[in-house]
XYZ file of C-alpha atoms in Angstrom:
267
model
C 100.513 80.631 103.468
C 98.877 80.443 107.015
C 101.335 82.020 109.713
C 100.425 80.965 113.662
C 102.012 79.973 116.863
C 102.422 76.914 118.556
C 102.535 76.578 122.431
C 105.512 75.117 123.657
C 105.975 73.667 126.997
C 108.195 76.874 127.740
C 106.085 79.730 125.253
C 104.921 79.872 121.852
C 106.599 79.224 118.509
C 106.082 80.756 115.391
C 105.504 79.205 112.355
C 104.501 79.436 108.746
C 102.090 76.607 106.928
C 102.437 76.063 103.348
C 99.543 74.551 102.397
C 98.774 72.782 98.855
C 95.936 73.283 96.626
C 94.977 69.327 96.491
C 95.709 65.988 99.015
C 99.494 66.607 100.176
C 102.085 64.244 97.950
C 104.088 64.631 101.465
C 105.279 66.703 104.429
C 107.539 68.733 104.978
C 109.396 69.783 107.947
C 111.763 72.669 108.118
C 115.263 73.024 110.462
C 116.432 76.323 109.890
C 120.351 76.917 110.533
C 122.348 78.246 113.139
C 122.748 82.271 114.315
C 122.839 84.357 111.836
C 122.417 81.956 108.665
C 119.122 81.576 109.839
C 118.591 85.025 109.383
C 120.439 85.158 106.161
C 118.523 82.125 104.594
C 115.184 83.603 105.361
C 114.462 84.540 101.828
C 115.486 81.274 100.619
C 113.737 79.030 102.813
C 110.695 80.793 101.864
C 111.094 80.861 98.367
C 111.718 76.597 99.073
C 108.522 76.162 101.130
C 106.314 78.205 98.105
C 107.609 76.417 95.382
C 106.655 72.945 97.037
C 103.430 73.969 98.208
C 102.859 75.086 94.813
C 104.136 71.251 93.821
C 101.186 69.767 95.796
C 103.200 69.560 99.240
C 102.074 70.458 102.803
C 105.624 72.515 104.507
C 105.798 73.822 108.097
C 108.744 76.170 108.994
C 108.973 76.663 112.542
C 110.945 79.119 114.541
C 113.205 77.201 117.434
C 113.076 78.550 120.709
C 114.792 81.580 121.058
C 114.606 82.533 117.094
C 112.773 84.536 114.952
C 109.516 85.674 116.659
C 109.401 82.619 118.718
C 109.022 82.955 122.412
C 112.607 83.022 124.305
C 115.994 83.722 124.063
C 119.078 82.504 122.196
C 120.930 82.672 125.506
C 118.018 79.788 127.249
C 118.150 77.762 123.837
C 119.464 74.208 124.447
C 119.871 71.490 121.745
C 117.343 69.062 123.534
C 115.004 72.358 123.528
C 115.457 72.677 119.987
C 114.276 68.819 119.460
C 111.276 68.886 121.399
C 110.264 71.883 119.173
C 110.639 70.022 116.285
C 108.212 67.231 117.771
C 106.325 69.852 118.497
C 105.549 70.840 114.675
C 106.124 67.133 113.793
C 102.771 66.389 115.658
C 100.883 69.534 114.190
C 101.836 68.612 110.880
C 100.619 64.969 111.147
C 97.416 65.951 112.619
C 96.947 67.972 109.123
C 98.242 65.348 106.454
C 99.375 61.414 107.075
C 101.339 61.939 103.413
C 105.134 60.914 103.487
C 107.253 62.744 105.362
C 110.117 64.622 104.367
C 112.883 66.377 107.233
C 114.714 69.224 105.088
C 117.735 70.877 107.000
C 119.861 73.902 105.908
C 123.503 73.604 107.348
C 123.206 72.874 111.029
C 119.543 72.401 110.728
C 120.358 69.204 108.666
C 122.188 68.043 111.938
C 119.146 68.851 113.670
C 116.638 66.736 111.392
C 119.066 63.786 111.637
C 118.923 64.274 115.079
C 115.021 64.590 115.644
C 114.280 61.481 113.042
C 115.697 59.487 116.133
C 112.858 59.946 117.953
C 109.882 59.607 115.395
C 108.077 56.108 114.723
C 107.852 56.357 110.732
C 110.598 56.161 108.227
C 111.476 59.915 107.000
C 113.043 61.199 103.847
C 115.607 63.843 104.270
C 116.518 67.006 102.282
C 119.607 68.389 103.361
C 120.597 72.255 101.858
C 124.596 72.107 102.370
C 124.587 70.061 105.293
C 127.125 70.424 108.119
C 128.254 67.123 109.304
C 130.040 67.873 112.587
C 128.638 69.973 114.985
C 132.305 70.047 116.079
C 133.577 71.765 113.273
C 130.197 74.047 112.580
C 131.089 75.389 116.555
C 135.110 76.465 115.782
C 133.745 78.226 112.805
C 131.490 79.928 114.741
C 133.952 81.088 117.416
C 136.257 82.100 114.689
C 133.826 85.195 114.364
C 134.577 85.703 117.901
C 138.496 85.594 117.482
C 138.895 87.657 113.721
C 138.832 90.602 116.188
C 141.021 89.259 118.738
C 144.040 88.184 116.149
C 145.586 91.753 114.980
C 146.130 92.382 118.619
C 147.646 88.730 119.551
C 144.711 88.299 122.187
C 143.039 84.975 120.228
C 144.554 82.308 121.748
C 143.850 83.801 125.158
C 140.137 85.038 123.861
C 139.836 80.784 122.932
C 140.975 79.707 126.376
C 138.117 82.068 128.801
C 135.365 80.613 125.971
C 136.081 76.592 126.937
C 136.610 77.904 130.547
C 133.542 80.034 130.569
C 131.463 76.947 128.893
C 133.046 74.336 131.289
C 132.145 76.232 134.363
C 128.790 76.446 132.925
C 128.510 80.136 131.972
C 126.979 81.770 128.670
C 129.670 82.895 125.927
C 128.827 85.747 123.379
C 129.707 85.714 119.182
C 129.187 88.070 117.089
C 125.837 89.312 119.200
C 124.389 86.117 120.103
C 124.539 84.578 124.010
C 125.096 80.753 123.802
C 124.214 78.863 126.465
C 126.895 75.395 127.524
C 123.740 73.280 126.971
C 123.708 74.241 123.672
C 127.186 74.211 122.406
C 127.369 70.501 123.932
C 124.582 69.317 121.779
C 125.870 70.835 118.523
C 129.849 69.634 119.610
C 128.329 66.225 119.757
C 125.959 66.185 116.942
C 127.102 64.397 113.799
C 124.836 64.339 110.368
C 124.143 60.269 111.070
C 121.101 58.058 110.310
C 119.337 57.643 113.215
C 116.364 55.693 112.273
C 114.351 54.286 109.529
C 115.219 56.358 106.482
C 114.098 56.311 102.780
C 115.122 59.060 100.364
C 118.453 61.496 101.142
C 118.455 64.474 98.818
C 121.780 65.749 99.434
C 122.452 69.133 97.496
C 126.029 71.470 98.380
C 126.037 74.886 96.855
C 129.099 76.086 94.638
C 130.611 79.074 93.021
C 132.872 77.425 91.049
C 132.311 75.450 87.668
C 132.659 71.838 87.430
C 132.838 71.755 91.312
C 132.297 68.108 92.933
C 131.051 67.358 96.478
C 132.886 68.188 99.801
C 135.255 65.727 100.647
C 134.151 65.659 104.168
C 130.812 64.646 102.898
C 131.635 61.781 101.136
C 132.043 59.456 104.197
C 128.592 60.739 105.307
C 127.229 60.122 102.427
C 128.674 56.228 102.211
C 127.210 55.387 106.030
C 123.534 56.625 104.998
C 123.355 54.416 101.649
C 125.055 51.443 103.851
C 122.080 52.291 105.808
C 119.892 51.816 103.464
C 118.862 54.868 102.093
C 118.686 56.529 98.498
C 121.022 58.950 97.860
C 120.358 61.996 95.421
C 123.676 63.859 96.203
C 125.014 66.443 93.730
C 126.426 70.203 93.690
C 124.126 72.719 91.898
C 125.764 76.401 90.886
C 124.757 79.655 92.917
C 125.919 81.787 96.027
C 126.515 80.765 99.607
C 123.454 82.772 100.327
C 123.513 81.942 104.018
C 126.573 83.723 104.438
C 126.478 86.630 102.001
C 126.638 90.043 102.762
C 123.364 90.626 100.884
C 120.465 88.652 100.661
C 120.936 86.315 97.599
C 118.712 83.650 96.003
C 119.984 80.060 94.492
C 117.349 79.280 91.917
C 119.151 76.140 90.509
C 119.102 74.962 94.041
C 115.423 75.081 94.306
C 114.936 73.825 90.871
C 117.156 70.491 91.875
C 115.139 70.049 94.912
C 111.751 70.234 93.043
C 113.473 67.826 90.249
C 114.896 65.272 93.291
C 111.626 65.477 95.395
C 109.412 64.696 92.501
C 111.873 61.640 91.784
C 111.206 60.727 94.874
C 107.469 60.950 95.417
């Protein structure tokens, strides 16, 4: 594990390198999620990035501007800032191994890879950890942390209606401790988990609680416009917590265990 910064055209990013023992089978680029599930999937994401390196992969996890103990702040972070940081890693990475590449999202980071893959020149493989497929949807979530305070005393609606006008006349909003910036909420509103260029492999894995528990049924469409776009689709729901929203820290073994089985399949 080789921790370092990158410089950025505005600062430095932090990131981790997971390095194998022998010639990479592939690459691996990291999107972390949104806020706090970032912070919540920490543990996970590293336990992920071990496990292939120990599989004879070459990971980089990279802090987005504004994150973690990169340079910024979530209140400057803009969607288009968050894509040139991923080209920023992308390049790193390929000046370390030319193996195939693999973009593996977690939630809103999976919007983010789809995203990114627009702008490389190779065909990438994708690994998405319970992907959100509408940026839309992923946003009202998020304000709903701003408005569970706001309901007992019947301000919500009005709480709702000084956000869009605060965003529309180009101000910062604040949820739940973080300062989001207009720029940003309109590139997650209007991101969509779409292919965007040449694609091989999807390994599309959706955490459950439950037993017997199938797919999302919001995913399914998602799913159908990737294989009609010619990719391979390894979709299926493994058992564990929602770990990036859990009060404590949790792990998902069977989750990394399914990507290991699905990226080996795919080597």
């Amino acid at each position: 594990m080789y921790p370092f910064f990158l410089q950025g055209e505005s600062g430095q990013r932090f990131c981790i390198f997971h390095a194998p023992e022998s010639r990479p089978l592939g690459a691996v680029l990291y999107f972390h999620p949104f806020a706090e599930e970032m912070n919540k999937s920490r543990r996970m994401a590293a336990l992920q990035a071990r496990s292939l390196s120990k599989a004879g992969y070459a990971v980089l996890q990279i802090d987005l501007s504004g994150c973690g103990d990169s340079d910024g702040d979530f209140a400057d972070a803009t969607w288009e800032a968050w894509l040139n940081d991923g080209m920023l890693g992308y390049r790193w990475l390929r000046q370390q191994t030319d193996a195939p590449l693999y973009l593996w999202g977690l939630r809103s980071g999976c919007l983010l890879a789809a995203s990114f893959s627009e702008r490389l020149q190779e065909k990438a493989n994708f690994v998405f950890w319970q992907p959100v497929v509408g940026g839309k949807q992923h946003w009202q979530q998020f304000m709903r942390l701003k408005l569970a305070g706001e309901i007992a005393t019947g301000g919500g609606k009005e709480i709702t209606e000084t956000m869009k006008r605060s965003l529309e006349s180009g101000q910062n909003v604040e949820i739940a401790g973080y300062t989001v910036s207009p720029q940003l909420v309109d590139g997650l509103r209007k991101a969509e988990l779409m292919p965007k260029g040449p694609v091989g492999k999807v390994i599309w894995l959706e955490v459950s609680s439950r037993e017997e528990a199938s797919l999302a049924p919001a995913s399914l469409p998602f799913i159908e416009q990737w294989k009609a776009a010619g990719a391979a689709v390894d979709a299926l729901v493994v058992p564990g917590p929602a770990f990036w929203q859990t009060a404590e820290i949790e792990d998902a073994p069977t989750l990394i265990d399914a990507t290991q089985a699905s990226i080996g399949l795919a080597a």
